[in-house]
Short mmCIF file of C-alpha atoms in Angstrom, two decimals:
data_model
loop_
_atom_site.label_atom_id
_atom_site.label_comp_id
_atom_site.label_asym_id
_atom_site.label_seq_id
_atom_site.Cartn_x
_atom_site.Cartn_y
_atom_site.Cartn_z
CA MET A 1 9.69 -3.06 -23.27
CA PHE A 2 9.22 -1.72 -26.51
CA HIS A 3 5.78 -0.85 -27.15
CA GLY A 4 3.42 -4.28 -28.22
CA PRO A 5 0.03 -3.03 -29.41
CA ARG A 6 -2.40 -5.56 -28.81
CA PHE A 7 -5.38 -6.24 -31.90
CA ASP A 8 -8.69 -5.42 -31.80
CA VAL A 9 -10.10 -7.18 -34.39
CA TYR A 10 -7.03 -9.61 -35.77
CA ALA A 11 -7.36 -11.80 -39.45
CA GLU A 12 -6.48 -13.88 -41.83
CA ASP A 13 -8.33 -14.83 -45.28
CA ASP A 14 -8.07 -17.97 -47.33
CA GLN A 15 -5.44 -16.31 -49.72
CA GLY A 16 -2.82 -15.52 -46.48
CA ILE A 17 -3.43 -11.97 -46.54
CA ILE A 18 -3.52 -10.27 -42.43
CA TYR A 19 -5.79 -7.45 -40.81
CA ASP A 20 -5.64 -5.78 -37.98
CA PHE A 21 -8.78 -3.56 -37.47
CA GLU A 22 -8.92 -0.36 -34.92
CA MET A 23 -11.01 1.63 -33.22
CA GLN A 24 -9.62 4.97 -32.85
CA ASN A 25 -11.77 7.28 -30.19
CA GLU A 26 -9.87 10.32 -29.08
CA ASP A 27 -7.09 11.88 -31.46
CA GLN A 28 -4.10 12.41 -30.52
CA HIS A 29 -2.37 13.74 -33.17
CA ASP A 30 0.01 10.68 -34.06
CA LEU A 31 -1.87 8.68 -36.41
CA ALA A 32 0.36 7.90 -38.50
CA GLU A 33 3.41 6.21 -35.62
CA ARG A 34 0.59 4.84 -34.48
CA ILE A 35 0.57 2.87 -37.48
CA SER A 36 3.63 2.65 -38.24
CA ILE A 37 3.69 0.88 -35.08
CA TYR A 38 0.50 -1.48 -35.68
CA GLN A 39 2.09 -2.54 -39.39
CA GLY A 40 5.44 -3.34 -38.06
CA ASN A 41 3.45 -6.29 -35.69
CA LEU A 42 1.21 -7.91 -38.49
CA SER A 43 5.16 -7.82 -40.11
CA ARG A 44 6.21 -10.24 -37.67
CA GLN A 45 3.41 -13.07 -38.54
CA ALA A 46 3.89 -12.91 -42.56
CA LEU A 47 6.95 -14.81 -42.94
CA TYR A 48 8.66 -17.60 -41.02
CA ALA A 49 11.66 -18.38 -39.43
CA GLY A 50 13.86 -19.59 -42.63
CA GLN A 51 11.43 -18.59 -45.66
CA PRO A 52 12.45 -16.26 -48.74
CA PHE A 53 11.58 -12.73 -48.95
CA LYS A 54 9.57 -13.35 -51.53
CA LYS A 55 7.45 -15.25 -49.46
CA ARG A 56 6.57 -12.38 -47.14
CA LYS A 57 2.01 -12.77 -46.66
CA ARG A 58 0.45 -8.69 -46.77
CA THR A 59 -1.37 -7.36 -44.77
CA VAL A 60 -3.34 -4.46 -44.06
CA ALA A 61 -4.41 -2.34 -41.35
CA PHE A 62 -7.26 0.09 -40.81
CA PHE A 63 -8.25 2.00 -38.28
CA ILE A 64 -11.30 3.06 -38.27
CA CYS A 65 -11.59 7.12 -36.53
CA ASP A 66 -14.19 8.83 -35.21
CA HIS A 67 -12.33 12.38 -36.96
CA ASP A 68 -10.47 13.00 -39.64
CA PRO A 69 -7.55 13.10 -39.84
CA TYR A 70 -6.35 15.34 -42.59
CA GLY A 71 -9.12 17.45 -43.17
CA LEU A 72 -10.07 16.99 -46.51
CA GLY A 73 -13.90 15.17 -46.13
CA TRP A 74 -12.26 11.67 -47.93
CA PRO A 75 -14.28 8.54 -46.19
CA SER A 76 -11.10 6.62 -46.86
CA TYR A 77 -7.10 7.89 -46.58
CA ALA A 78 -5.02 5.04 -47.98
CA LEU A 79 -0.75 5.15 -46.86
CA LYS A 80 1.10 4.21 -49.61
CA VAL A 81 4.85 4.22 -50.23
CA LYS A 82 6.17 6.50 -52.53
CA LEU A 83 9.73 6.30 -54.29
CA VAL A 84 10.91 10.27 -53.74
CA GLY A 85 11.42 12.49 -56.39
CA CYS A 86 8.96 10.49 -58.54
CA PRO A 87 5.51 10.66 -56.45
CA ASN A 88 3.65 8.80 -58.98
CA PHE A 89 5.19 5.32 -58.42
CA SER A 90 4.52 3.22 -55.70
CA VAL A 91 6.66 0.94 -53.78
CA ASP A 92 5.19 -2.59 -52.93
CA ASN A 93 6.21 -3.93 -49.93
CA LYS A 94 3.47 -5.78 -49.16
CA GLU A 95 1.71 -3.13 -46.25
CA THR A 96 -1.87 -1.19 -47.03
CA ASN A 97 -2.26 1.22 -44.41
CA VAL A 98 -6.57 2.19 -44.66
CA ILE A 99 -7.57 5.14 -42.50
CA VAL A 100 -11.96 5.26 -42.86
CA ASN A 101 -13.64 8.30 -41.37
CA LEU A 102 -16.68 8.43 -39.86
CA LYS A 103 -17.20 12.40 -39.76
CA THR A 104 -17.83 12.15 -43.85
CA ASP A 105 -20.24 13.35 -45.43
CA VAL A 106 -22.94 10.01 -46.04
CA SER A 107 -24.09 11.97 -50.05
CA GLN A 108 -21.60 10.43 -51.61
CA LEU A 109 -21.38 6.42 -49.95
CA THR A 110 -22.64 3.08 -50.96
CA GLN A 111 -25.23 2.17 -48.48
CA ALA A 112 -23.21 -0.98 -46.93
CA GLN A 113 -20.43 2.04 -46.36
CA ARG A 114 -23.72 4.50 -44.81
CA GLU A 115 -24.36 1.06 -42.97
CA MET A 116 -21.43 0.83 -41.45
CA VAL A 117 -20.98 4.99 -40.35
CA ALA A 118 -24.31 4.47 -39.19
CA TYR A 119 -24.04 2.19 -37.05
CA PHE A 120 -19.94 2.42 -35.59
CA ASN A 121 -21.12 6.81 -34.69
CA ASP A 122 -24.49 5.52 -33.59
CA GLY A 123 -24.81 2.00 -33.11
CA ILE A 124 -28.27 1.61 -35.56
CA VAL A 125 -28.54 -1.19 -36.81
CA SER A 126 -30.62 -0.06 -40.80
CA GLY A 127 -29.62 -2.76 -42.92
CA ALA A 128 -28.19 -6.72 -43.53
CA PHE A 129 -24.89 -5.17 -44.22
CA SER A 130 -25.03 -3.69 -40.71
CA GLN A 131 -26.97 -6.52 -39.27
CA LYS A 132 -24.60 -9.26 -39.88
CA LEU A 133 -21.09 -6.49 -38.65
CA ALA A 134 -23.69 -5.81 -35.73
CA ALA A 135 -23.95 -9.48 -34.68
CA ALA A 136 -20.24 -10.61 -35.73
CA VAL A 137 -19.43 -7.32 -32.92
CA ALA A 138 -21.35 -9.29 -29.75
CA ALA A 139 -19.88 -13.49 -30.93
CA VAL A 140 -16.48 -11.06 -30.31
CA LYS A 141 -18.12 -9.72 -27.33
CA ALA A 142 -19.57 -12.69 -26.52
CA ASP A 143 -16.58 -14.80 -26.95
CA ALA A 144 -13.70 -13.23 -24.42
CA ILE A 145 -10.84 -16.36 -24.90
CA ARG A 146 -11.31 -15.78 -29.00
CA GLY A 147 -11.71 -11.76 -28.48
CA GLY A 148 -8.19 -12.28 -26.49
CA ILE A 149 -6.49 -15.16 -28.75
CA TYR A 150 -5.58 -13.79 -32.45
CA MET A 151 -4.00 -17.72 -33.64
CA THR A 152 -4.48 -20.52 -33.77
CA ILE A 153 -4.12 -23.75 -32.19
CA GLU A 154 -2.07 -24.43 -35.54
CA GLU A 155 -1.04 -21.43 -36.07
CA TYR A 156 1.21 -21.18 -32.70
CA ALA A 157 2.44 -24.73 -32.98
CA ALA A 158 4.16 -23.65 -36.29
CA LEU A 159 5.34 -20.90 -34.24
CA LYS A 160 6.84 -22.39 -32.29
CA SER A 161 8.49 -24.66 -34.48
CA ALA A 162 10.44 -22.52 -37.04
CA TYR A 163 11.51 -20.28 -33.96
CA ALA A 164 13.43 -23.84 -32.51
CA GLN A 165 14.34 -25.29 -36.18
CA GLU A 166 15.45 -20.99 -36.82
CA SER A 167 17.16 -21.93 -33.06
CA GLU A 168 18.91 -25.06 -34.09
CA ARG A 169 20.33 -23.75 -36.59
CA ILE A 170 21.64 -20.79 -35.87
CA LYS A 171 23.63 -22.65 -33.40
CA THR A 172 24.75 -24.84 -35.95
CA ILE A 173 25.87 -21.91 -38.59
CA THR A 174 28.41 -20.56 -35.34
CA GLY A 175 29.36 -23.49 -34.97
CA LEU A 176 30.68 -23.77 -38.23
CA ALA A 177 31.99 -20.21 -38.21
CA ALA A 178 34.25 -20.81 -34.99
CA LEU A 179 34.89 -24.11 -37.19
CA ASN A 180 36.36 -21.39 -40.02
CA MET A 181 34.29 -22.96 -42.66
CA SER A 182 33.63 -19.65 -45.05
CA ARG A 183 29.64 -18.85 -46.01
CA ALA A 184 29.92 -20.47 -48.94
CA GLN A 185 30.34 -24.27 -47.09
CA ILE A 186 28.77 -23.32 -44.83
CA ILE A 187 25.66 -21.98 -47.51
CA GLU A 188 26.44 -25.24 -49.04
CA PHE A 189 26.67 -26.84 -45.40
CA LEU A 190 22.97 -26.01 -45.59
CA LYS A 191 21.17 -26.66 -48.20
CA THR A 192 23.37 -30.76 -48.11
CA ASN A 193 21.94 -31.12 -45.52
CA MET A 194 19.13 -29.01 -43.95
CA ASN A 195 17.72 -29.17 -47.47
CA LEU A 196 17.36 -25.78 -48.08
CA SER A 197 17.31 -23.58 -51.06
CA GLU A 198 20.06 -21.83 -52.10
CA GLU A 199 17.16 -18.51 -51.00
CA GLU A 200 17.35 -19.86 -47.96
CA ALA A 201 20.27 -20.86 -47.07
CA GLN A 202 22.01 -17.50 -47.39
CA ALA A 203 18.85 -16.09 -45.87
CA ALA A 204 19.83 -18.09 -43.01
CA TYR A 205 22.86 -17.60 -42.99
CA ASP A 206 22.65 -14.11 -42.54
CA ASN A 207 20.06 -14.01 -40.48
CA ALA A 208 22.61 -16.59 -37.64
CA MET A 209 25.28 -13.84 -38.45
CA ALA A 210 23.26 -10.58 -38.08
CA ALA A 211 22.05 -12.27 -34.42
CA HIS A 212 25.53 -13.42 -33.55
CA ALA A 213 27.15 -10.38 -34.05
#
């Protein structure tokens, strides 16, 4: 069985950006690998079956650490994909990973950042921002149901419907392929009978054949 991470805090804003916030209380020297796995799980929820890849939602993983993982003293570290041989060129794959260092020197931080560091380090509520933070944490802790579920009923129903549609498409595509219909013929069938765009039909065909391989 593969490892499936459980999100500490999962959220989505009004622009459709998906966030994961994780607390790291121990330095287990596996932060890069850990971030990769959590970001991978976020990515699985960033695109419904049948959607073109350009529709992938942005996903942001925040890891709040009580240690400085890189020893540079920075308050935070942002990890990005770089092009080998061209370090100034960033590849935007719609994934953002941020590490927050709670052991940083607070003298250069904003007021809100200082309150956050004080709250996470010592539980101190010292201003308006940390009051809101403490209230939000208390609400999640008090609500066991919300603390364990990270998907609304509407999202869950939409996801089930998407999976059902994908399953039906796979059966249709593989059935047509078994009748020796060509890729172009099957894509045209999907466009005509399932109201898919050219891009969606191509993706559906490729996904179905890959799953059937």
